[in-house]
mmCIF file of C-alpha atoms in Angstrom:
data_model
loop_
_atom_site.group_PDB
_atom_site.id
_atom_site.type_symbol
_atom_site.label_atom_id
_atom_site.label_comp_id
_atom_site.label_asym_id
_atom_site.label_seq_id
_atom_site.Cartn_x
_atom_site.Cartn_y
_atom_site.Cartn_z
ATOM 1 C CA UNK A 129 11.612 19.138 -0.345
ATOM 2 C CA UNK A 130 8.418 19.113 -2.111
ATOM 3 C CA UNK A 131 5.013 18.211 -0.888
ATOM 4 C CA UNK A 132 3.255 15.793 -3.863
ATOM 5 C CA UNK A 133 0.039 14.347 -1.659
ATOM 6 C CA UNK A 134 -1.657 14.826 1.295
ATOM 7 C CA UNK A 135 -4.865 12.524 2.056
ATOM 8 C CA UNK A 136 -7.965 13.978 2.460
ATOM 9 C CA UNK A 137 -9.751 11.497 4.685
ATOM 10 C CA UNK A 138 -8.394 8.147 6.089
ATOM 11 C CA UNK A 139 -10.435 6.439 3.545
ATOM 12 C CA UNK A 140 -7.640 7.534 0.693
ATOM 13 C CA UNK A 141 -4.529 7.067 3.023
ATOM 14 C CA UNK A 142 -4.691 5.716 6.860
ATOM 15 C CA UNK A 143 -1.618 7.217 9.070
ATOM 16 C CA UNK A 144 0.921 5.513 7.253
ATOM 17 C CA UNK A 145 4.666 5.173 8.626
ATOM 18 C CA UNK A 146 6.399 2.963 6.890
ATOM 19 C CA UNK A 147 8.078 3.825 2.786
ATOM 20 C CA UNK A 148 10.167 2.549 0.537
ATOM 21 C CA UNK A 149 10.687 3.982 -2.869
ATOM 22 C CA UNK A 150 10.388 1.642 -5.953
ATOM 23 C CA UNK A 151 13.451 1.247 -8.450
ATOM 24 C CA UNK A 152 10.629 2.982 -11.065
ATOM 25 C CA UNK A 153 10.779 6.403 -8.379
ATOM 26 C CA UNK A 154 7.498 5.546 -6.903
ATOM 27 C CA UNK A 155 6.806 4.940 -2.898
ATOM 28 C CA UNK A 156 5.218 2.584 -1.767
ATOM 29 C CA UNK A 157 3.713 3.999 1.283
ATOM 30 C CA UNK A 158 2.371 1.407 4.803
ATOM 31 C CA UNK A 159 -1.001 2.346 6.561
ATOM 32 C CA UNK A 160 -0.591 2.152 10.078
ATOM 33 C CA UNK A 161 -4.489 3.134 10.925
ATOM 34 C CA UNK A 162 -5.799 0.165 12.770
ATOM 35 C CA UNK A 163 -7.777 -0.660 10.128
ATOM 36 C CA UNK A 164 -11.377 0.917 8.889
ATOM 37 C CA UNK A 165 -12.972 -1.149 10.515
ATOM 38 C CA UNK A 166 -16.631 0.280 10.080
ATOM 39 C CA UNK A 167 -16.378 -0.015 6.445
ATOM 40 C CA UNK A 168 -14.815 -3.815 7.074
ATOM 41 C CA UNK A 169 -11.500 -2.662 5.237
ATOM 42 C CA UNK A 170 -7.884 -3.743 6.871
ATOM 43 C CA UNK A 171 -4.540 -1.713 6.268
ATOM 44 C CA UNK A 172 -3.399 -1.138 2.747
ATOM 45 C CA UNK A 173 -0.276 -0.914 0.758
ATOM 46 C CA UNK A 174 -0.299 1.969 -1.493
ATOM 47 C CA UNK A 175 1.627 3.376 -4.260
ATOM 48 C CA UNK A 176 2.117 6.931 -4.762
ATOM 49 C CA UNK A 177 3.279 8.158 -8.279
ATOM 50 C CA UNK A 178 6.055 10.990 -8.393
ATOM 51 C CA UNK A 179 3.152 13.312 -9.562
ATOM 52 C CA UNK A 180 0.791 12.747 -6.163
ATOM 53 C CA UNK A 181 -1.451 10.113 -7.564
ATOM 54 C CA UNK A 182 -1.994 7.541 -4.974
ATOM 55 C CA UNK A 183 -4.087 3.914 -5.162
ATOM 56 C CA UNK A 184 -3.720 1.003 -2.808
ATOM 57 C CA UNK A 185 -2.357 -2.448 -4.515
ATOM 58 C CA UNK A 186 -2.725 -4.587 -1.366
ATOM 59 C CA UNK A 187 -4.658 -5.211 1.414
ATOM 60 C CA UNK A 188 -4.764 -6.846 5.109
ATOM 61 C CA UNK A 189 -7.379 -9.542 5.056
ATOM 62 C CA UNK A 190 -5.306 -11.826 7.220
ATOM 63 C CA UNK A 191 -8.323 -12.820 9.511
ATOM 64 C CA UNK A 192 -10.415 -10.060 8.957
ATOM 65 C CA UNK A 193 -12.147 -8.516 12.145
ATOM 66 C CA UNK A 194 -15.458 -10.842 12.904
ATOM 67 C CA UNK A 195 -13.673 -13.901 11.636
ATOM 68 C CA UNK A 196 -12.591 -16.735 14.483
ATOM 69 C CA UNK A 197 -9.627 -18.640 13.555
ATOM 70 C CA UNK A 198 -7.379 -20.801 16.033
ATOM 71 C CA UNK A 199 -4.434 -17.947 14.838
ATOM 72 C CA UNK A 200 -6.553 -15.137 15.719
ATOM 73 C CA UNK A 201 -8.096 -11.876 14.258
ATOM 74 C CA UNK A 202 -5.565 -9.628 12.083
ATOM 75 C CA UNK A 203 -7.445 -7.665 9.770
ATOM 76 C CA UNK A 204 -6.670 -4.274 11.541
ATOM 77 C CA UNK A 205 -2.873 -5.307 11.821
ATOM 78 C CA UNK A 206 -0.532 -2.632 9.981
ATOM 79 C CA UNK A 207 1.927 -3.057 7.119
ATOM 80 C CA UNK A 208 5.643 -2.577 8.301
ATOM 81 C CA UNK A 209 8.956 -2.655 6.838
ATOM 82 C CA UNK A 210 8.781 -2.524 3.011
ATOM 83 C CA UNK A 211 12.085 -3.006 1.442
ATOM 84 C CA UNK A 212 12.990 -3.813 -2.144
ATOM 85 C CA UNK A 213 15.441 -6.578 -2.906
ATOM 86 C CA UNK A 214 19.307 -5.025 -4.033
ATOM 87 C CA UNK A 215 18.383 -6.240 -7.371
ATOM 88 C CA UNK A 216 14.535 -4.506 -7.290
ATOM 89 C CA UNK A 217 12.849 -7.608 -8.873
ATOM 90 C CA UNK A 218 11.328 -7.851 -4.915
ATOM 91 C CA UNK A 219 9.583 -5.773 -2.697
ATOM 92 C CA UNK A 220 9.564 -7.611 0.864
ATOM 93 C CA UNK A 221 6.511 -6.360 3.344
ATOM 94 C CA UNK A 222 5.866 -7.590 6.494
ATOM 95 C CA UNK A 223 2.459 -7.765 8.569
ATOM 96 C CA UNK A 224 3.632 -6.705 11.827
ATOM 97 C CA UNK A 225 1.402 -9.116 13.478
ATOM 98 C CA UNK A 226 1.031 -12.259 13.773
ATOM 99 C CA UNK A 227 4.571 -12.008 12.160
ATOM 100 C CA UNK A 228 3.981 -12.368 8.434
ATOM 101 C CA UNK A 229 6.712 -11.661 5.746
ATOM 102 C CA UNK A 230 5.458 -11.031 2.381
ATOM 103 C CA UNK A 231 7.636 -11.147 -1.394
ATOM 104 C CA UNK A 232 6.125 -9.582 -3.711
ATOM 105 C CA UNK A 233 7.423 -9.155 -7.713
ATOM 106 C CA UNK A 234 6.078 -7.171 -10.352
ATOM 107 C CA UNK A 235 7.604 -4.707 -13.266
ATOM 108 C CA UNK A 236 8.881 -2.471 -10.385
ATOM 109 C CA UNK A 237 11.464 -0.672 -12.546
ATOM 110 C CA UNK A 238 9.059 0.315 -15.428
ATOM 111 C CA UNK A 239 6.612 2.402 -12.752
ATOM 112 C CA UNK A 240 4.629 -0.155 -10.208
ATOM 113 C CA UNK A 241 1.578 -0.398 -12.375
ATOM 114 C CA UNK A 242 2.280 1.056 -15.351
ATOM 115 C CA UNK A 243 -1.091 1.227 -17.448
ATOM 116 C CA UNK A 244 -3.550 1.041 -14.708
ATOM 117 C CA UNK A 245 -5.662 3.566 -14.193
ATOM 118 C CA UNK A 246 -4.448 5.855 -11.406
ATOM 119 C CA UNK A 247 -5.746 9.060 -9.785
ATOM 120 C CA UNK A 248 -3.646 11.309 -11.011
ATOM 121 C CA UNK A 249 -3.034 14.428 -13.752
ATOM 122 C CA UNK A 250 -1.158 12.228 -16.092
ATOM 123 C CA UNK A 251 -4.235 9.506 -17.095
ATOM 124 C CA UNK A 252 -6.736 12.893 -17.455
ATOM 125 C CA UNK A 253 -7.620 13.189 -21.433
ATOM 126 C CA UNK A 254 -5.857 16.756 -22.660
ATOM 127 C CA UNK A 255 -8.868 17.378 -25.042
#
């Protein structure tokens, strides 16, 4: 086993506990934090690249904290589990409450984001 990330503040990653690797090798990794809520932020989705770069691609703003809906306030609600469909086109997510369930699609195969810039070695000019 190999270590490839660990977050330096909750800001980057928050507690996550939920993966699922992509059919392109990449995890997608589920913050289970409660949310940051002084910087008005809700729980993220990240993907982490098989070289430790990390960005989120998604994030809680079901109801976020401060808001009054007549479904209630879910903005610090964590991401739980992410699953891809058998044939990888979908990655299924669900907000754990109120009870949301979540398809998502996207070149999953060729790396999740594959030209985006990502904060890792690999997108660092050699010169």
């Amino acid at each position: 086993m190999t270590l490839i990330f660990v977050s330096p503040d909750r800001e980057v990653l928050n507690n996550p506990d939920n993966i699922a690797v992509s059919p392109g090798g990449e995890i997608i990794l589920c913050e289970d934090g409660g949310g940051l809520l002084d910087q008005n932020m809700g729980e993220r989705l990240h993907d982490l690249t098989q070289n430790g770069g990390i960005f989120p691609f998604a994030e809680n703003n079901v109801m976020p904290d401060g808001e009054r809906g007549s479904i209630g306030v879910f903005g610090n609600r964590q991401w739980a589990g992410a699953i891809f469909s058998p044939d990888g086109r979908w990655l299924f997510v669900n907000m754990q409450t109120p009870g949301i369930t979540f398809a998502i699609t996207g070149p999953w195969s060729e790396g999740l984001f594959a030209g985006l810039e990502r904060n890792d070695e690999d997108d660092k000019d050699d010169d």
